[in-house]
CSV table of C-alpha atoms in Angstrom, one decimal:
chain,number,residue,atom,x,y,z
A,1,MET,CA,-22.9,3.8,-5.0
A,2,PRO,CA,-20.0,3.3,-7.4
A,3,PHE,CA,-17.1,1.3,-6.1
A,4,LEU,CA,-14.6,4.1,-6.2
A,5,SER,CA,-16.9,6.5,-4.3
A,6,LEU,CA,-17.6,3.9,-1.6
A,7,TRP,CA,-14.0,2.9,-1.3
A,8,LEU,CA,-12.8,6.5,-0.9
A,9,THR,CA,-15.5,7.0,1.7
A,10,ILE,CA,-14.3,4.0,3.7
A,11,GLY,CA,-10.7,5.4,3.3
A,12,ILE,CA,-11.8,8.6,5.1
A,13,VAL,CA,-13.5,6.5,7.8
A,14,LEU,CA,-10.3,4.6,8.4
A,15,VAL,CA,-8.2,7.7,8.6
A,16,VAL,CA,-10.5,9.1,11.3
A,17,LEU,CA,-10.4,5.8,13.2
A,18,MET,CA,-6.6,5.7,13.0
A,19,ILE,CA,-6.3,9.3,14.3
A,20,LEU,CA,-8.5,8.4,17.3
A,21,LEU,CA,-6.5,5.2,17.9
A,22,TRP,CA,-3.2,7.2,17.6
A,23,LEU,CA,-4.4,9.7,20.1
A,24,PHE,CA,-5.4,6.9,22.5
A,25,SER,CA,-1.9,5.3,22.0
A,26,LEU,CA,-0.3,8.6,23.0
A,27,ALA,CA,-2.4,8.7,26.2
A,28,ILE,CA,-1.4,5.2,27.2
A,29,LYS,CA,2.1,5.4,25.7
A,30,ASN,CA,1.7,2.1,23.8
A,31,SER,CA,1.5,1.8,20.0
A,32,SER,CA,0.9,-1.9,20.2
A,33,ILE,CA,-2.9,-1.3,20.3
A,34,VAL,CA,-2.8,-1.0,16.5
A,35,ASP,CA,-2.2,-4.7,16.3
A,36,ILE,CA,-5.5,-5.4,18.2
A,37,PHE,CA,-7.5,-3.0,16.0
A,38,TRP,CA,-6.1,-4.2,12.7
A,39,ARG,CA,-8.5,-7.0,12.2
A,40,THR,CA,-11.5,-5.2,13.8
A,41,GLY,CA,-10.8,-2.4,11.3
A,42,PHE,CA,-11.9,-4.7,8.5
A,43,VAL,CA,-15.1,-5.6,10.3
A,44,ILE,CA,-15.9,-1.9,10.8
A,45,SER,CA,-15.1,-1.1,7.2
A,46,TYR,CA,-17.4,-3.9,5.9
A,47,TRP,CA,-20.5,-3.0,8.0
A,48,VAL,CA,-20.0,0.8,7.6
A,49,ALA,CA,-19.9,0.3,3.8
A,50,VAL,CA,-23.1,-1.8,4.1
A,51,TRP,CA,-24.7,1.1,6.0
A,52,ILE,CA,-23.4,3.9,3.8
A,53,ASN,CA,-24.2,2.0,0.5
A,54,SER,CA,-27.6,0.7,1.8
A,55,THR,CA,-26.4,-2.6,0.5
A,56,GLU,CA,-29.1,-5.1,0.0
A,57,LEU,CA,-28.7,-7.8,2.7
A,58,THR,CA,-28.7,-10.8,0.4
A,59,ALA,CA,-27.6,-14.2,1.6
A,60,ARG,CA,-24.2,-13.7,0.0
A,61,ILE,CA,-23.7,-10.3,1.6
A,62,ILE,CA,-24.7,-11.7,5.0
A,63,LEU,CA,-22.3,-14.7,4.4
A,64,LEU,CA,-19.4,-12.4,3.6
A,65,GLY,CA,-20.2,-10.1,6.6
A,66,ALA,CA,-20.5,-13.1,8.9
A,67,ILE,CA,-17.2,-14.8,8.0
A,68,VAL,CA,-15.3,-11.4,8.0
A,69,THR,CA,-16.8,-10.6,11.4
A,70,ILE,CA,-15.9,-14.0,13.0
A,71,TRP,CA,-12.4,-13.8,11.5
A,72,GLY,CA,-11.7,-10.2,12.6
A,73,LEU,CA,-13.2,-10.3,16.1
A,74,ARG,CA,-11.7,-13.7,17.0
A,75,LEU,CA,-8.2,-12.4,16.0
A,76,SER,CA,-8.6,-9.1,17.8
A,77,PHE,CA,-9.7,-10.9,21.0
A,78,TYR,CA,-6.8,-13.3,20.7
A,79,ILE,CA,-4.2,-10.4,20.2
A,80,PHE,CA,-5.8,-8.5,23.1
A,81,SER,CA,-5.7,-11.5,25.5
A,82,ARG,CA,-2.1,-12.1,24.4
A,83,ASN,CA,-0.9,-8.5,24.8
A,84,HIS,CA,-3.0,-7.5,27.9
A,85,GLY,CA,-0.7,-6.6,30.8
A,86,GLN,CA,2.4,-6.9,28.6
A,87,PRO,CA,4.8,-4.1,27.8
A,88,GLU,CA,4.8,-2.4,24.4
A,89,ASP,CA,5.7,-4.8,21.5
A,90,PHE,CA,9.5,-4.8,21.0
A,91,ARG,CA,9.2,-3.5,17.5
A,92,TYR,CA,7.4,-0.3,18.5
A,93,ALA,CA,9.5,0.0,21.6
A,94,ALA,CA,12.6,0.0,19.5
A,95,TRP,CA,11.2,2.7,17.1
A,96,ARG,CA,10.2,4.7,20.2
A,97,ALA,CA,13.7,4.6,21.6
A,98,GLU,CA,15.2,5.4,18.2
A,99,ALA,CA,12.9,8.4,17.6
A,100,GLY,CA,13.1,9.8,21.1
A,101,SER,CA,10.9,12.8,21.7
A,102,ALA,CA,9.7,12.8,18.1
A,103,TRP,CA,8.0,9.5,18.4
A,104,TRP,CA,4.7,11.1,19.3
A,105,TRP,CA,4.2,12.4,15.7
A,106,ARG,CA,6.3,9.9,13.9
A,107,SER,CA,4.2,7.1,15.3
A,108,PHE,CA,1.2,8.5,13.5
A,109,PHE,CA,2.8,8.2,10.0
A,110,LYS,CA,5.0,5.1,10.6
A,111,VAL,CA,2.5,3.0,12.4
A,112,PHE,CA,-1.1,4.2,12.4
A,113,LEU,CA,-1.5,6.0,9.0
A,114,LEU,CA,0.6,3.4,7.2
A,115,GLN,CA,-1.4,0.5,8.6
A,116,GLY,CA,-4.6,2.4,7.9
A,117,ILE,CA,-3.6,2.7,4.2
A,118,ILE,CA,-2.7,-0.9,4.0
A,119,MET,CA,-6.0,-1.9,5.6
A,120,TRP,CA,-7.8,0.3,3.0
A,121,VAL,CA,-6.1,-1.4,0.1
A,122,VAL,CA,-6.6,-5.0,1.5
A,123,ALA,CA,-10.3,-4.3,2.1
A,124,VAL,CA,-10.9,-3.8,-1.6
A,125,PRO,CA,-12.8,-7.2,-2.1
A,126,LEU,CA,-15.0,-6.5,0.9
A,127,ILE,CA,-16.1,-3.2,-0.6
A,128,ALA,CA,-16.2,-4.4,-4.2
A,129,ALA,CA,-18.6,-7.2,-3.3
A,130,GLN,CA,-21.2,-4.6,-2.3
A,131,THR,CA,-21.0,-2.5,-5.5
A,132,SER,CA,-21.2,-5.2,-8.2
A,133,THR,CA,-23.9,-7.2,-9.9
A,134,PRO,CA,-23.9,-10.9,-9.7
A,135,SER,CA,-23.0,-12.6,-13.0
A,136,PRO,CA,-25.5,-15.0,-14.4
A,137,PHE,CA,-22.6,-17.4,-15.0
A,138,LYS,CA,-21.9,-17.7,-11.3
A,139,CYS,CA,-23.6,-20.5,-9.3
A,140,GLU,CA,-24.3,-21.0,-5.6
A,141,CYS,CA,-21.7,-23.8,-5.6
A,142,THR,CA,-19.1,-21.1,-5.6
A,143,ASP,CA,-20.5,-19.7,-2.3
A,144,TYR,CA,-20.4,-23.2,-0.8
A,145,THR,CA,-16.8,-23.5,-2.0
A,146,ALA,CA,-15.9,-20.1,-0.4
A,147,ALA,CA,-17.6,-21.1,2.9
A,148,ALA,CA,-15.7,-24.4,2.9
A,149,LEU,CA,-12.4,-22.7,2.2
A,150,TRP,CA,-13.0,-20.2,4.9
A,151,LEU,CA,-13.8,-22.9,7.4
A,152,VAL,CA,-10.6,-24.8,6.6
A,153,GLY,CA,-8.7,-21.5,7.0
A,154,PHE,CA,-10.4,-20.7,10.3
A,155,ILE,CA,-9.7,-24.1,11.8
A,156,PHE,CA,-6.0,-23.8,10.8
A,157,GLU,CA,-5.6,-20.2,12.1
A,158,ALA,CA,-7.6,-20.5,15.3
A,159,GLY,CA,-6.4,-24.0,16.0
A,160,GLY,CA,-2.8,-23.1,15.3
A,161,ASP,CA,-3.1,-20.2,17.7
A,162,TRP,CA,-4.7,-22.3,20.4
A,163,GLN,CA,-2.0,-25.1,20.0
A,164,LEU,CA,0.8,-22.5,20.2
A,165,VAL,CA,-0.6,-20.9,23.3
A,166,HIS,CA,-0.8,-24.2,25.1
A,167,PHE,CA,2.7,-25.2,23.9
A,168,LYS,CA,4.3,-22.1,25.2
A,169,LYS,CA,2.6,-22.5,28.6
A,170,ASP,CA,4.8,-25.5,29.3
A,171,PRO,CA,8.2,-24.4,30.6
A,172,ALA,CA,9.7,-27.6,29.2
A,173,ASN,CA,9.1,-26.2,25.7
A,174,LYS,CA,11.1,-23.0,26.2
A,175,GLY,CA,13.3,-22.5,23.1
A,176,LYS,CA,11.7,-25.4,21.2
A,177,LEU,CA,9.6,-25.3,18.0
A,178,LEU,CA,6.1,-26.7,17.9
A,179,THR,CA,6.0,-29.5,15.3
A,180,THR,CA,2.9,-31.5,16.3
A,181,GLY,CA,-0.8,-31.1,15.5
A,182,LEU,CA,-1.5,-28.5,12.8
A,183,TRP,CA,2.1,-27.3,13.1
A,184,SER,CA,3.2,-30.6,11.7
A,185,LEU,CA,1.2,-29.9,8.5
A,186,THR,CA,2.5,-26.4,7.8
A,187,ARG,CA,5.2,-24.3,9.4
A,188,HIS,CA,2.8,-21.5,10.1
A,189,PRO,CA,-0.8,-22.9,10.2
A,190,ASN,CA,-2.1,-19.5,11.5
A,191,TYR,CA,-0.6,-17.6,8.5
A,192,PHE,CA,-1.8,-20.3,6.1
A,193,GLY,CA,-5.3,-20.1,7.7
A,194,ASP,CA,-5.4,-16.3,7.4
A,195,ALA,CA,-4.5,-16.5,3.7
A,196,ALA,CA,-7.1,-19.2,3.0
A,197,GLN,CA,-9.8,-17.1,4.7
A,198,TRP,CA,-8.9,-14.0,2.6
A,199,TRP,CA,-9.1,-16.1,-0.6
A,200,ALA,CA,-12.6,-17.1,0.6
A,201,PHE,CA,-13.5,-13.5,1.0
A,202,TYR,CA,-12.3,-12.8,-2.5
A,203,LEU,CA,-14.2,-15.8,-3.9
A,204,VAL,CA,-17.5,-14.5,-2.4
A,205,ALA,CA,-16.8,-11.1,-3.9
A,206,PHE,CA,-16.0,-12.7,-7.2
A,207,THR,CA,-19.2,-14.7,-7.1
A,208,ASN,CA,-21.0,-11.4,-6.6
A,209,GLY,CA,-19.5,-10.0,-9.8
A,210,ALA,CA,-16.4,-8.2,-8.3
A,211,TRP,CA,-13.9,-10.1,-10.4
C-alpha cells in the first residue's frame, strides 16, 4: 500500500480511537486519560498499519515494532500508575472551569482531536518504514546504531522517571530539585531519553528506505 493511503487510513483509526476515548472521559469526568493513551496510540498505530498493509515481518520491522511497543507501553503504565487515584490534571481542570458547561464538546477539539492529529503527524516514520524499499546503500550497522541509540534513550527516560519518583517520595526533598544520578547529566533525562528514542525510530525507518 502506498504511504499516503496507509497514513490516511491510520489517521481515520486514530480519530475513531480518540472519539471513543473522549466519550469515556465524559463518563468519568476526567480528560487526563488522554495522557495515558498518548503513547499507547503509537503502538496501536504501528501494529494496525502492519496488519492493514500486510507488512512483511522482516527483522527490521520487528525491531522497530519491539522498541516502539516497549517505549509506549512502559510510558503509558508509568503515567497510569502516577495518575491513578489522583484528581484531573490541573491543566485540564483549569480548562474545564474556564469552559463551564461547554467543556463536554470543547474537550473533544481542544484535547482529544488535537492530540490525535499531533499523534498522526508524529507517527509518520513508523508508517513510512512499512511502505518503503530498503536502499542497497544501507547496511545492518545502521540498525545496530539505532538499537544502541534507543537503549541509551530508554535508560535515560525510564531511569530518570524512576529516580524522580523515589526522590519525590522523600518528604525532605519537598520543594527541591533532583540534581543527582541521571539528573546530574541533563536537566530532563526523561525528555532527552524520549527524543533519543524517537531519533532511533527514525533511523530504523531511514535504513528501510524512508528517508
